[in-house]
Structures are given as structure tokens and as C-alpha cells.
Amino acid sequence: MTEQKLLLLISGRGSNLRAIQRACQNGDLPARISAVISNRPNAAGLAWCREAGLATRVIPHQVYPDRASFDQALAAAIDDHAPDWIILAGFMRQLTDSFVQRYVGRLINIHPSLLPAFPGLHTHQHALHAGVRWHGATVHFVIPELDAGPIIAQGIVPILADDNPETLAARVLDLEHQLYPQALRHLLRGDCVLKNDRVVWQRGYQSPDFSGCNPGGSA
Ligand code: GRF
């Protein structure tokens, strides 16, 4: 199948970006990263991209008077690359409705919880506080409502008795690094499609099974 173009948006460390780039390079993902855009000039992920030879761009949100003008600049930068998919990988900015509408159906996010539980920030802390037994990550289409939108894939990890937010975050992150590339692979191959605001799996395919697995070996 033809190679598709991904544009990634990051704000920080970029470990999901690295997992996606690895999957592109080893042929697991029929895609290439055409550019990486960060809203933070000092995002650690940017330095890695430069070393890896990926095109990068910084659109610093502070210099824009409001969300709408930042999102306009971001959209213009995205459109320069004409990507097939826009992938949020730790992009810590809320996007305006009109930005989301512009790319709806092509805008994907990973969130570190089993949505609809624990949208927003500090998900690991919230999960520990709530006393749930299982936590995880969700890959989903982005809609104007924050951390909502049709779910493409989810993975779960156990919560252990001696967990703290950091140990739990590390376990979830290991999971994310496998879940995100796999979910994207299915999406890019057309194994699942968006239909009436839900993800529908085609031709006998189903969402990748990350139920109760121990993907990173750290649980
Ligand atoms: C991940 O936990 C992701 O789910 C969330 O932000 C974090 C980004 O981590 N949206 P990284 O920058 O990919 O390492």
C-alpha cells in the first residue's frame, strides 16, 4: 500500500514520537513522518528529531494573543506539508473547535487513561486516588470535546499495591509505545473506519488486544 504522510504534534519528551518513527522505519507502519511541530521550543523531542533528520518546526504558543490565532498559524504550518494524518503525541495544548473541525477524521490522539475515565491531566494520580484496579491508554479520534472522540484502541495495565504516580506512568508509557503504532497501522491500512461517530472494524479485523498484557515487562 502507498506510504502515507504523518505530521506529529509534540510539546515535550517525544517518546511516542520515537515509537512511531521506529515503526515507520522497520516497516510496521506504512508511513513516513513528514514533519514534527512543537509549541515549545525546548521540547526534548525536537532535539531527537533533528538528530534523526526529521523536519521540525516550532510554533511557540506564547507569541499569539489567543488560541484562535495560534491554531491558525498551526494549521498553516500543517497544511504546508499536506499530511494524510495529524498525530498528537504529547501535545499539551487545547485545540479550538474550528481547528478540530478542519482535520476531523484525520486527527488522532493518545491519552494515558482508559477513557472515558480520567480525561485531562494527572490521570495516573487520579486512577490511584480512585482505587481502580486497572489503568491504561486510549487511542482515539479527536473531537472538539477534550479527551473524547471515537475510540480506536485501548490497552490496560494492572495497578499494583505499591504503585505511585511515577511507577504507574512508566507502566502505561511502555504500553503506549506499542499501542499507538499498532492502532495507527490498523487505521492507515483501513482495517477500521470512522462511521457515524464510531470506529467500525472491517473485514474481520478487530481492535488490537492489549487486555491484561504486560507490554513493557515492567508490571
Ligand atoms: C503520553 O503519556 C501521552 O499519552 C500523553 O502525553 C504523554 C506524552 O509523552 N498525551 P511523550 O512526549 O510521548 O513521551
CSV table of C-alpha atoms and ligand atoms in Angstrom, one decimal:
chain,number,residue,atom,x,y,z
A,1,MET,CA,0.0,0.0,0.0
A,2,THR,CA,1.1,3.6,-0.6
A,3,GLU,CA,3.1,5.2,2.1
A,4,GLN,CA,1.1,7.8,4.0
A,5,LYS,CA,2.3,11.1,5.4
A,6,LEU,CA,2.1,11.7,9.2
A,7,LEU,CA,2.6,15.0,10.8
A,8,LEU,CA,3.2,14.8,14.5
A,9,LEU,CA,2.5,17.5,17.1
A,10,ILE,CA,4.5,17.4,20.3
A,11,SER,CA,5.2,19.5,23.4
A,12,GLY,CA,7.8,17.6,25.3
A,13,ARG,CA,9.8,14.4,25.6
A,14,GLY,CA,8.5,12.8,22.4
A,15,SER,CA,8.8,9.1,23.4
A,16,ASN,CA,5.6,8.2,21.5
A,17,LEU,CA,7.0,10.1,18.5
A,18,ARG,CA,10.1,7.9,18.7
A,19,ALA,CA,8.0,4.7,18.9
A,20,ILE,CA,6.1,5.8,15.8
A,21,GLN,CA,9.2,6.7,13.9
A,22,ARG,CA,10.7,3.3,14.8
A,23,ALA,CA,7.5,1.6,13.5
A,24,CYS,CA,7.8,3.6,10.2
A,25,GLN,CA,11.5,2.6,9.8
A,26,ASN,CA,11.1,-1.1,10.5
A,27,GLY,CA,8.1,-1.3,8.1
A,28,ASP,CA,5.4,-1.9,10.8
A,29,LEU,CA,3.8,1.3,9.8
A,30,PRO,CA,3.2,2.1,6.1
A,31,ALA,CA,4.0,5.7,6.6
A,32,ARG,CA,6.7,8.4,7.0
A,33,ILE,CA,6.8,11.3,9.3
A,34,SER,CA,6.9,14.4,7.1
A,35,ALA,CA,7.3,16.9,9.9
A,36,VAL,CA,7.2,17.4,13.7
A,37,ILE,CA,5.7,20.6,15.1
A,38,SER,CA,6.2,21.7,18.7
A,39,ASN,CA,4.5,24.5,20.5
A,40,ARG,CA,7.5,24.6,22.9
A,41,PRO,CA,11.0,25.5,21.5
A,42,ASN,CA,12.8,23.5,24.2
A,43,ALA,CA,10.8,20.3,23.8
A,44,ALA,CA,13.3,17.4,24.2
A,45,GLY,CA,11.6,15.6,21.4
A,46,LEU,CA,12.7,18.3,18.9
A,47,ALA,CA,16.4,17.7,19.6
A,48,TRP,CA,15.9,14.0,19.0
A,49,CYS,CA,14.1,14.8,15.7
A,50,ARG,CA,17.0,16.9,14.5
A,51,GLU,CA,19.4,14.2,15.2
A,52,ALA,CA,17.2,11.7,13.4
A,53,GLY,CA,16.9,14.0,10.4
A,54,LEU,CA,13.2,14.7,10.7
A,55,ALA,CA,11.9,18.1,9.6
A,56,THR,CA,10.9,20.2,12.6
A,57,ARG,CA,9.1,23.4,13.2
A,58,VAL,CA,8.3,25.4,16.3
A,59,ILE,CA,5.1,27.5,16.7
A,60,PRO,CA,5.5,29.0,20.2
A,61,HIS,CA,2.0,29.5,21.6
A,62,GLN,CA,3.1,32.4,23.8
A,63,VAL,CA,3.6,34.8,21.0
A,64,TYR,CA,0.0,34.5,19.8
A,65,PRO,CA,-2.7,36.7,21.5
A,66,ASP,CA,-5.3,33.9,21.7
A,67,ARG,CA,-6.0,30.2,21.0
A,68,ALA,CA,-7.6,31.0,17.6
A,69,SER,CA,-4.6,32.8,16.2
A,70,PHE,CA,-2.2,30.1,17.4
A,71,ASP,CA,-4.4,27.4,15.9
A,72,GLN,CA,-4.5,29.4,12.6
A,73,ALA,CA,-0.7,29.5,12.5
A,74,LEU,CA,-0.5,25.8,13.4
A,75,ALA,CA,-3.0,24.9,10.6
A,76,ALA,CA,-1.0,26.9,8.1
A,77,ALA,CA,2.2,25.1,9.1
A,78,ILE,CA,0.5,21.7,9.0
A,79,ASP,CA,-1.0,22.4,5.5
A,80,ASP,CA,2.5,23.2,4.2
A,81,HIS,CA,3.2,19.5,4.5
A,82,ALA,CA,-0.2,18.2,3.2
A,83,PRO,CA,-0.2,15.3,5.7
A,84,ASP,CA,-2.7,12.4,5.5
A,85,TRP,CA,-2.8,12.2,9.3
A,86,ILE,CA,-2.1,14.6,12.1
A,87,ILE,CA,-0.9,12.7,15.2
A,88,LEU,CA,-1.0,14.3,18.6
A,89,ALA,CA,1.9,12.8,20.6
A,90,GLY,CA,2.0,14.5,24.0
A,91,PHE,CA,0.8,17.8,22.5
A,92,MET,CA,-0.2,19.8,25.6
A,93,ARG,CA,-2.5,22.4,24.1
A,94,GLN,CA,-6.2,22.5,23.9
A,95,LEU,CA,-7.3,23.0,20.3
A,96,THR,CA,-10.1,25.2,19.2
A,97,ASP,CA,-13.3,23.7,17.7
A,98,SER,CA,-12.6,25.2,14.3
A,99,PHE,CA,-9.1,23.6,14.2
A,100,VAL,CA,-10.5,20.2,15.2
A,101,GLN,CA,-13.3,20.5,12.6
A,102,ARG,CA,-10.8,21.3,9.9
A,103,TYR,CA,-9.0,18.0,10.4
A,104,VAL,CA,-11.8,15.9,11.8
A,105,GLY,CA,-11.3,12.2,10.9
A,106,ARG,CA,-7.6,12.7,10.4
A,107,LEU,CA,-6.6,14.0,13.8
A,108,ILE,CA,-5.6,11.3,16.3
A,109,ASN,CA,-4.6,11.4,20.0
A,110,ILE,CA,-3.3,9.0,22.7
A,111,HIS,CA,-4.5,9.7,26.2
A,112,PRO,CA,-3.0,7.9,29.2
A,113,SER,CA,-6.2,6.5,30.7
A,114,LEU,CA,-9.0,4.2,29.9
A,115,LEU,CA,-11.3,6.8,28.5
A,116,PRO,CA,-13.9,8.0,29.3
A,117,ALA,CA,-12.4,7.6,32.8
A,118,PHE,CA,-9.9,10.3,33.8
A,119,PRO,CA,-9.8,12.8,31.0
A,120,GLY,CA,-7.5,15.8,31.4
A,121,LEU,CA,-4.2,16.0,33.3
A,122,HIS,CA,-2.7,13.8,36.1
A,123,THR,CA,-4.5,10.7,35.1
A,124,HIS,CA,-2.2,8.3,37.0
A,125,GLN,CA,-2.7,10.2,40.2
A,126,HIS,CA,-6.5,10.2,39.6
A,127,ALA,CA,-6.5,6.5,39.0
A,128,LEU,CA,-4.6,5.7,42.2
A,129,HIS,CA,-6.8,8.1,44.1
A,130,ALA,CA,-10.0,6.4,42.7
A,131,GLY,CA,-8.6,3.0,43.8
A,132,VAL,CA,-9.3,1.4,40.4
A,133,ARG,CA,-7.6,-2.0,39.7
A,134,TRP,CA,-6.8,-1.3,36.1
A,135,HIS,CA,-5.5,1.7,34.2
A,136,GLY,CA,-4.3,2.1,30.6
A,137,ALA,CA,-4.2,4.2,27.5
A,138,THR,CA,-6.6,5.1,24.7
A,139,VAL,CA,-6.0,6.0,21.1
A,140,HIS,CA,-8.9,8.0,19.7
A,141,PHE,CA,-10.1,10.3,17.0
A,142,VAL,CA,-10.1,13.9,18.2
A,143,ILE,CA,-13.3,15.8,18.5
A,144,PRO,CA,-13.9,19.3,20.0
A,145,GLU,CA,-14.7,17.8,23.4
A,146,LEU,CA,-11.4,17.3,25.4
A,147,ASP,CA,-10.2,13.6,25.5
A,148,ALA,CA,-13.4,12.3,24.0
A,149,GLY,CA,-14.0,11.0,20.5
A,150,PRO,CA,-14.4,7.7,18.8
A,151,ILE,CA,-12.0,5.1,20.4
A,152,ILE,CA,-9.7,3.2,18.0
A,153,ALA,CA,-7.8,1.1,20.5
A,154,GLN,CA,-7.3,0.7,24.3
A,155,GLY,CA,-4.8,-1.2,26.4
A,156,ILE,CA,-4.8,-1.9,30.0
A,157,VAL,CA,-2.2,-2.4,32.8
A,158,PRO,CA,-2.8,-3.5,36.3
A,159,ILE,CA,-2.4,-1.2,39.3
A,160,LEU,CA,-0.1,-2.7,41.8
A,161,ALA,CA,-0.3,-2.3,45.6
A,162,ASP,CA,2.9,-0.3,45.9
A,163,ASP,CA,2.4,1.9,42.8
A,164,ASN,CA,2.9,5.6,42.9
A,165,PRO,CA,2.1,8.0,40.0
A,166,GLU,CA,5.6,7.6,38.6
A,167,THR,CA,5.7,3.8,38.6
A,168,LEU,CA,2.2,3.7,37.1
A,169,ALA,CA,3.0,6.3,34.5
A,170,ALA,CA,6.1,4.3,33.4
A,171,ARG,CA,4.0,1.1,33.0
A,172,VAL,CA,1.4,3.0,31.0
A,173,LEU,CA,4.0,4.6,28.8
A,174,ASP,CA,5.5,1.2,27.9
A,175,LEU,CA,2.0,0.2,26.8
A,176,GLU,CA,1.6,3.4,24.8
A,177,HIS,CA,4.7,2.8,22.8
A,178,GLN,CA,3.2,-0.5,21.5
A,179,LEU,CA,-0.4,0.6,21.4
A,180,TYR,CA,0.0,3.8,19.4
A,181,PRO,CA,1.9,2.4,16.4
A,182,GLN,CA,-0.4,-0.7,16.2
A,183,ALA,CA,-3.5,1.4,16.3
A,184,LEU,CA,-2.1,3.7,13.6
A,185,ARG,CA,-1.2,0.7,11.5
A,186,HIS,CA,-4.8,-0.6,11.5
A,187,LEU,CA,-6.1,2.9,10.8
A,188,LEU,CA,-3.7,3.5,7.9
A,189,ARG,CA,-4.4,0.2,6.3
A,190,GLY,CA,-8.1,0.9,6.5
A,191,ASP,CA,-8.8,-2.1,8.9
A,192,CYS,CA,-11.1,0.3,10.7
A,193,VAL,CA,-13.0,3.4,9.6
A,194,LEU,CA,-15.0,6.2,11.2
A,195,LYS,CA,-18.7,5.8,10.6
A,196,ASN,CA,-21.5,7.7,12.4
A,197,ASP,CA,-19.1,8.9,15.1
A,198,ARG,CA,-17.9,5.3,15.9
A,199,VAL,CA,-14.9,3.3,14.8
A,200,VAL,CA,-16.1,0.3,12.8
A,201,TRP,CA,-13.7,-2.6,12.1
A,202,GLN,CA,-13.7,-4.0,8.6
A,203,ARG,CA,-13.2,-7.5,7.1
A,204,GLY,CA,-13.0,-9.4,10.3
A,205,TYR,CA,-10.3,-7.1,11.8
A,206,GLN,CA,-10.6,-6.1,15.4
A,207,SER,CA,-9.0,-3.7,17.8
A,208,PRO,CA,-5.6,-4.9,18.9
A,209,ASP,CA,-5.8,-6.9,22.1
A,210,PHE,CA,-3.8,-5.3,24.9
A,211,SER,CA,-6.1,-6.7,27.7
A,212,GLY,CA,-4.1,-7.6,30.8
A,213,CYS,CA,-0.9,-7.9,28.9
A,214,ASN,CA,2.4,-6.8,30.2
A,215,PRO,CA,3.8,-5.0,27.2
A,216,GLY,CA,6.9,-3.4,28.6
A,217,GLY,CA,7.8,-6.1,31.1
A,218,SER,CA,7.8,-3.6,33.9
A,219,ALA,CA,4.5,-4.5,35.6
B,1,GRF,C1,1.9,10.4,27.0
B,1,GRF,O1,1.6,9.8,28.2
B,1,GRF,C2,0.6,10.7,26.2
B,1,GRF,O2,-0.3,9.7,26.4
B,1,GRF,C3,0.2,12.0,26.7
B,1,GRF,O3,1.3,12.7,26.9
B,1,GRF,C4,2.4,11.9,27.2
B,1,GRF,C5,3.4,12.2,26.1
B,1,GRF,O4,4.7,11.5,26.3
B,1,GRF,N1,-0.8,12.6,25.8
B,1,GRF,P1,5.8,11.6,25.2
B,1,GRF,O5,6.1,13.0,24.9
B,1,GRF,O6,5.3,10.9,24.0
B,1,GRF,O7,7.0,10.9,25.8
